[in-house]
Coordinates of C-alpha atoms in Angstrom, one line a residue:
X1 CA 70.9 -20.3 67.0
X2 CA 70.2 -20.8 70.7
X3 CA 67.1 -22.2 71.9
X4 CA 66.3 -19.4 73.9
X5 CA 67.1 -17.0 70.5
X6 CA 64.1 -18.6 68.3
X7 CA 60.7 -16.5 68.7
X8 CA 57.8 -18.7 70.5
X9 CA 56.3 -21.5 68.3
X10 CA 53.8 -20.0 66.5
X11 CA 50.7 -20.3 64.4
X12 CA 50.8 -19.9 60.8
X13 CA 48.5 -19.1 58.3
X14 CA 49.4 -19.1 54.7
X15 CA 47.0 -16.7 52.1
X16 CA 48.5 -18.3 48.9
X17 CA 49.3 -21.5 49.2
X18 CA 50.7 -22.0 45.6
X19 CA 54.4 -22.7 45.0
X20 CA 55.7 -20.3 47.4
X21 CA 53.3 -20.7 50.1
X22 CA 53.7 -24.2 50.4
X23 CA 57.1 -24.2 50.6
X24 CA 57.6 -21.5 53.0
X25 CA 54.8 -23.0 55.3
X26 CA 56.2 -26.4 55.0
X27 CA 59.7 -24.4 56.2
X28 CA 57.9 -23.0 59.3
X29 CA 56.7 -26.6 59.7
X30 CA 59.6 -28.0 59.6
X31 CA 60.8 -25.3 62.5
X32 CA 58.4 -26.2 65.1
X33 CA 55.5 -24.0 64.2
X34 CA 52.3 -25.1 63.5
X35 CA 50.4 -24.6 59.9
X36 CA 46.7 -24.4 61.3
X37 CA 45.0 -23.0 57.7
X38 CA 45.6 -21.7 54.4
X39 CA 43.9 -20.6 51.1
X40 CA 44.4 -21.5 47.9
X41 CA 42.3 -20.4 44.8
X42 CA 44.0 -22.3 42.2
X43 CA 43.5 -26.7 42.1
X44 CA 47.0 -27.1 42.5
X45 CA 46.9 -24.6 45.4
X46 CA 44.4 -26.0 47.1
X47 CA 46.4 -29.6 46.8
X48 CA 49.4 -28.0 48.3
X49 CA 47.2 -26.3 51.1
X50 CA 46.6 -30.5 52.1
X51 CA 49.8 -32.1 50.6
X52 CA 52.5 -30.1 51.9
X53 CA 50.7 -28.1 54.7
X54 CA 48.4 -30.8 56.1
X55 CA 45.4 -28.5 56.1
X56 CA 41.8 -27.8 54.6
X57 CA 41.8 -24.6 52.5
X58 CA 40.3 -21.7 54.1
X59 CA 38.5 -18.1 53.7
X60 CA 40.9 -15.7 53.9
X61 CA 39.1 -14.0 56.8
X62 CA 39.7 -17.8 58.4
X63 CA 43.1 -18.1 57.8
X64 CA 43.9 -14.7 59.3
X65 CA 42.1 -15.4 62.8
X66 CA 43.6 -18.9 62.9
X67 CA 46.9 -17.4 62.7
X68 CA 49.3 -16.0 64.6
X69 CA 52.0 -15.6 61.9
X70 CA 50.2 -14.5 58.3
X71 CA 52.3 -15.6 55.1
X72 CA 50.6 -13.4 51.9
X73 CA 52.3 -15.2 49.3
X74 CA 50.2 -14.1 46.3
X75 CA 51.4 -12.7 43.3
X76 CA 53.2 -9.0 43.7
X77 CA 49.7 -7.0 41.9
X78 CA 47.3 -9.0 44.1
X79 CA 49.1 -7.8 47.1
X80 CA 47.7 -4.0 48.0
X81 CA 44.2 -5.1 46.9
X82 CA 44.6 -8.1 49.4
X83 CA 46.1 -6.1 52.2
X84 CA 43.5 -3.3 52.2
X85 CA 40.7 -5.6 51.7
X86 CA 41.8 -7.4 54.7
X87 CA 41.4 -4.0 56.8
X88 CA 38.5 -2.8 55.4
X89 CA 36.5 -5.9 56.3
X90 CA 37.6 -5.1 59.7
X91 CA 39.2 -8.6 60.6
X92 CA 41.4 -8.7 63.6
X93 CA 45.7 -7.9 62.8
X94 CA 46.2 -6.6 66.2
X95 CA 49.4 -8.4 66.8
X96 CA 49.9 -10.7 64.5
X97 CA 53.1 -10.9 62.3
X98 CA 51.9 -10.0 58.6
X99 CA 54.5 -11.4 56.3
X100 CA 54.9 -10.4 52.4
X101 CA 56.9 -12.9 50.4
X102 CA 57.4 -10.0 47.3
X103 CA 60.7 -8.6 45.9
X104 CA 59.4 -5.9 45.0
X105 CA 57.5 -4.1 47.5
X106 CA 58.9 -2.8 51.0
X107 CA 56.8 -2.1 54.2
X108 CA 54.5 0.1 52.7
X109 CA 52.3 -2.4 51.0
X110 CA 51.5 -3.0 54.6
X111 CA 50.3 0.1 56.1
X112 CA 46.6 -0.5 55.9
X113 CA 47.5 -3.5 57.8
X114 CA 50.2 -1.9 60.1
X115 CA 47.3 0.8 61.0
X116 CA 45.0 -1.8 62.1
X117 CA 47.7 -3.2 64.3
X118 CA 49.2 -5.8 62.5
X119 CA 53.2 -6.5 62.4
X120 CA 55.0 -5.8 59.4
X121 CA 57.3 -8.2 57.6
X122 CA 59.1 -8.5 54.1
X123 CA 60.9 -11.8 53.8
X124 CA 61.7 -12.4 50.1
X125 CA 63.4 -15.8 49.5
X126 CA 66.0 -15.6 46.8
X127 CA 64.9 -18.6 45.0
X128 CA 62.8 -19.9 42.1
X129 CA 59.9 -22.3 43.0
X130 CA 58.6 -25.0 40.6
X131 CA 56.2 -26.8 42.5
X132 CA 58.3 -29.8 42.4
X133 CA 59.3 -31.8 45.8
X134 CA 62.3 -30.2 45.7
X135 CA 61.0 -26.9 46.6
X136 CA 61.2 -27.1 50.0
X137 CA 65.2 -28.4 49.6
X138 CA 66.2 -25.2 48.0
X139 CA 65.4 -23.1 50.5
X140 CA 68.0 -24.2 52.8
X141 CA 70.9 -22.0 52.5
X142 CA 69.2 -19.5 50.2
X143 CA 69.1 -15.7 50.7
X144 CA 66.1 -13.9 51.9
X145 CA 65.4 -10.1 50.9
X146 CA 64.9 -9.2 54.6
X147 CA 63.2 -5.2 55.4
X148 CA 60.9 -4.9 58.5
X149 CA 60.5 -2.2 61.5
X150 CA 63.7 -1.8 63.5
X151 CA 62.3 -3.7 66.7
X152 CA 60.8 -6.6 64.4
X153 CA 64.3 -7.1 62.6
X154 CA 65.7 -9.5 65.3
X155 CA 62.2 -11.8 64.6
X156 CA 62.3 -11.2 60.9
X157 CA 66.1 -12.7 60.5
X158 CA 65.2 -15.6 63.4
X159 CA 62.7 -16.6 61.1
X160 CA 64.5 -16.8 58.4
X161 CA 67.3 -19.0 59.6
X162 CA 64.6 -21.2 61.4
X163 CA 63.7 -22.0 57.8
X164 CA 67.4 -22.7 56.5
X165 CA 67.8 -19.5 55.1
X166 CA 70.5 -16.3 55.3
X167 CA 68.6 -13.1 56.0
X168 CA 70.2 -10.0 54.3
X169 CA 69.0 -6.5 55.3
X170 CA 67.9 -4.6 52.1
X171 CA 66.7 -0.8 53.2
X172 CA 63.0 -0.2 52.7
X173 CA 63.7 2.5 50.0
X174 CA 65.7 -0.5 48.1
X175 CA 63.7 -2.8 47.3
X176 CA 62.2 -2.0 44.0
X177 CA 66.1 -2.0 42.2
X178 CA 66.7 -5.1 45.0
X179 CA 64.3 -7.2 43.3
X180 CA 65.4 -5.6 39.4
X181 CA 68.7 -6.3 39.9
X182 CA 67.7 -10.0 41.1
X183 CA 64.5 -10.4 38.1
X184 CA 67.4 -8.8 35.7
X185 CA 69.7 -12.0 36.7
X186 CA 67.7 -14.8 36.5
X187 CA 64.5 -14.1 34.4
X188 CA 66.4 -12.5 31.7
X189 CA 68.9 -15.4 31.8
X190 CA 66.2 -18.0 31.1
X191 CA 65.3 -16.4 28.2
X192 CA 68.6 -15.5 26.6
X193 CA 69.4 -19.2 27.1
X194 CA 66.3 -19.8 25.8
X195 CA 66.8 -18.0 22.6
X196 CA 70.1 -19.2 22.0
X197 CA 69.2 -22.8 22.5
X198 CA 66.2 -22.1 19.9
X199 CA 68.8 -20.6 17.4
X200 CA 71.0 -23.5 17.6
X201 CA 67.9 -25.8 17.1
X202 CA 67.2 -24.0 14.0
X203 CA 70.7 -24.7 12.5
X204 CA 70.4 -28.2 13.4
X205 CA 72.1 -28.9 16.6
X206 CA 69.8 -31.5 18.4
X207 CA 70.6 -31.7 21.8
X208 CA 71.1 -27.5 23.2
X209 CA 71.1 -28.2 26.2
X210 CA 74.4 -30.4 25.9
X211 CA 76.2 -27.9 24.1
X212 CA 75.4 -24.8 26.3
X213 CA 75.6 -26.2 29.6
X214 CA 79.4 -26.8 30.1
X215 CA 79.9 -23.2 28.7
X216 CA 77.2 -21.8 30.7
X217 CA 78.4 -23.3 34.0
X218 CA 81.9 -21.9 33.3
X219 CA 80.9 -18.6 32.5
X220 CA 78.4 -18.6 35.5
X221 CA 81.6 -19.5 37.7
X222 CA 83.7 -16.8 36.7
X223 CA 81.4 -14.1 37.4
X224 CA 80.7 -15.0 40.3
X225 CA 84.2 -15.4 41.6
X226 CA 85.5 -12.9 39.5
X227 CA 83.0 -9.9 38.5
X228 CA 83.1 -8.7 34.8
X229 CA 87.1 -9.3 35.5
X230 CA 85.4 -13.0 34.6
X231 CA 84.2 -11.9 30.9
X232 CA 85.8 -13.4 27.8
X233 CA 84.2 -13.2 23.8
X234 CA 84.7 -10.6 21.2
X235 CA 83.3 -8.0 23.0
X236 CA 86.0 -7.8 25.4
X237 CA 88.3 -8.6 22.8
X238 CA 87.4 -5.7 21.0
X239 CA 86.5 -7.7 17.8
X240 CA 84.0 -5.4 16.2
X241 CA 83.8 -7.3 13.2
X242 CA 82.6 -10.1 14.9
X243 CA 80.3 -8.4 17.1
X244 CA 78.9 -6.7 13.5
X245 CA 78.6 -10.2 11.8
X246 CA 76.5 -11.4 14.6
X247 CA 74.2 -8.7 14.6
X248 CA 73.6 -9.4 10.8
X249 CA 73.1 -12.9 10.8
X250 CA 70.0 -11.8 13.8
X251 CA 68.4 -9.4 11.9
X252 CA 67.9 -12.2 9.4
X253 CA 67.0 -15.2 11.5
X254 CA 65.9 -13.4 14.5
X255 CA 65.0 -9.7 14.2
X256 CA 63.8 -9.2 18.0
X257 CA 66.7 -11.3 19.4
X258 CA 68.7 -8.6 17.2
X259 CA 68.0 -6.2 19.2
X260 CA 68.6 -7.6 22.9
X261 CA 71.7 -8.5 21.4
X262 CA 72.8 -5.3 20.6
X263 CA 72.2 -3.9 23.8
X264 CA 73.8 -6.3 26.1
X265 CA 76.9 -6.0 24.0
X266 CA 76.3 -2.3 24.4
X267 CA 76.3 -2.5 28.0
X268 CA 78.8 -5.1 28.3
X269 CA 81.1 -3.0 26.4
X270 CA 80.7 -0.1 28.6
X271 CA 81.4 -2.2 31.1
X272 CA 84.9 -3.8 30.0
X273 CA 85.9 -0.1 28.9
X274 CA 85.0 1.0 33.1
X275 CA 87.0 -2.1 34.3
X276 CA 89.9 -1.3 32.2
X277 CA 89.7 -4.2 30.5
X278 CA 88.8 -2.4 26.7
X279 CA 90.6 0.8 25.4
X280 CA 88.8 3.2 24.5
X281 CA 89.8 2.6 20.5
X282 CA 88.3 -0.7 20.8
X283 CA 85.1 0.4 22.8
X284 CA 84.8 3.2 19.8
X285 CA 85.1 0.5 16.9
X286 CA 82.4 -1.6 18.6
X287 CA 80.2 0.9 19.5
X288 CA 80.4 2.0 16.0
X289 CA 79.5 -1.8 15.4
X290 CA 76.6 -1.6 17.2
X291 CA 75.3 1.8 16.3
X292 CA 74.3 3.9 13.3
X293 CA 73.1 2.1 10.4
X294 CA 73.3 -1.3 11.5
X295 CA 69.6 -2.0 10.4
X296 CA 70.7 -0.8 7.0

């Protein structure tokens, strides 16, 4: 990007400066803009407010008149209380670029803010944040949930790739199966691999994490290149009696696990018959697998 393409350095104010915060602010830092103030409720917060920002924490009604650019990176249920409080105690958005780091929620969110003259922004990285000092690393070249007014797009996407990301434009009306489709990916992952790695533990293989990962990675490659083309197991190999055994060695060692199982297969079934890549005799005999009296 040109030099003449990046909006004017500005100043930022982060409310939230936990994991996300920090690392987004440190981002805009790193871009030429200036962090002058942040808040933090949390001790950890208020150490990345000074360790990765540089800056004292704050009131929020400070950080907002310090800044020219507002990050709210607090969790997504904080959000409309924190917006509408900050318009009902009157403090001054008119023109300043109000920016929501949430998956979830569009532009609306905004609107008591908006109404007061503020700038709406949704800039969702695509990313998970530890609080490590890696945090900051992993936003270059990750996605960003981008929605914002039509003559604030061309700031909201500059921003973005100021920080190292890729901006992709997700409709306002979006966002809430945007963000399920993303939670559905990665949360959900972690605990499946959690639960498997718990169930091998339990049958005595000591190191998991050893035996999953090379399978993990492979199967994490293929659908990614290939789409369900990329699924393999008994499922799509129409082994119903295999799929059935599994279910009953769960409902002994891990009756909730049971059923999670059975409706992933479920749904992965209905996928591979879709694709073409199950006949429908074969999606029938696992369905019936899966179905009925299995807790019998």
């Amino acid at each position: 990007m040109d030099a003449g393409d990046r909006p004017a350095r500005l100043a930022v104010g982060v409310l939230g400066a936990g994991k996300v915060g920090s690392a987004l602010g440190a981002a805009l830092a790193q871009a030429g803009h200036r962090v002058v103030a942040a808040s933090g409720v949390s001790d950890a917060s208020q150490r990345w407010a000074a360790e990765r920002l540089g800056v004292v924490p704050s009131p929020p009604d400070e950080v907002v008149a310090a800044g020219e650019l507002i990050l709210l990176t607090v969790p997504d249920d904080t959000l409309p209380d924190l917006v509408a409080g900050l318009a009902q105690a009157g403090v001054d958005l008119r023109g300043k670029l109000l920016v929501h780091t949430s998956g979830a929620y569009g532009l609306s969110v905004l609107d008591p803010a908006a109404r007061a003259g503020a700038l709406p922004l949704a800039l969702h990285p695509v990313m998970t944040f530890t609080g490590r000092d890696d945090d900051l690393n992993r936003i270059t070249g990750c996605s960003f949930g981008v929605t914002a007014p039509d003559p604030l797009r061309p700031i909201a996407e500059a921003l973005v790739i100021e920080m190292g990301g890729e901006p992709v434009w997700i409709a306002d009306a979006d966002r809430a199966l945007y963000h399920a489709a993303l939670a559905g990916a990665a949360n959900h992952m972690v605990t499946l691999i959690a639960e498997s790695s718990e169930l091998l533990r339990r049958i005595g293989v000591e190191h998991p994490g050893r035996m999953l990962g090379p399978l993990l990675g492979a199967a994490l490659d293929n659908v990614l290149r290939l789409g369900i083309s990329g699924l393999t197991g008994p499922v799509v190999r129409g082994d119903a009696g295999t799929v059935r055994r599994h279910v009953d060695a769960l409902i002994l060692a891990a009756p909730e696990a049971a059923d999670a199982y059975v409706a992933l297969a479920r749904l992965t079934a209905d996928r591979a018959l879709a694709a073409g890549l199950l006949k429908p005799e074969e999606a029938e005999r696992l369905l019936d697998a899966l179905g009925g009296n299995i807790w019998t």
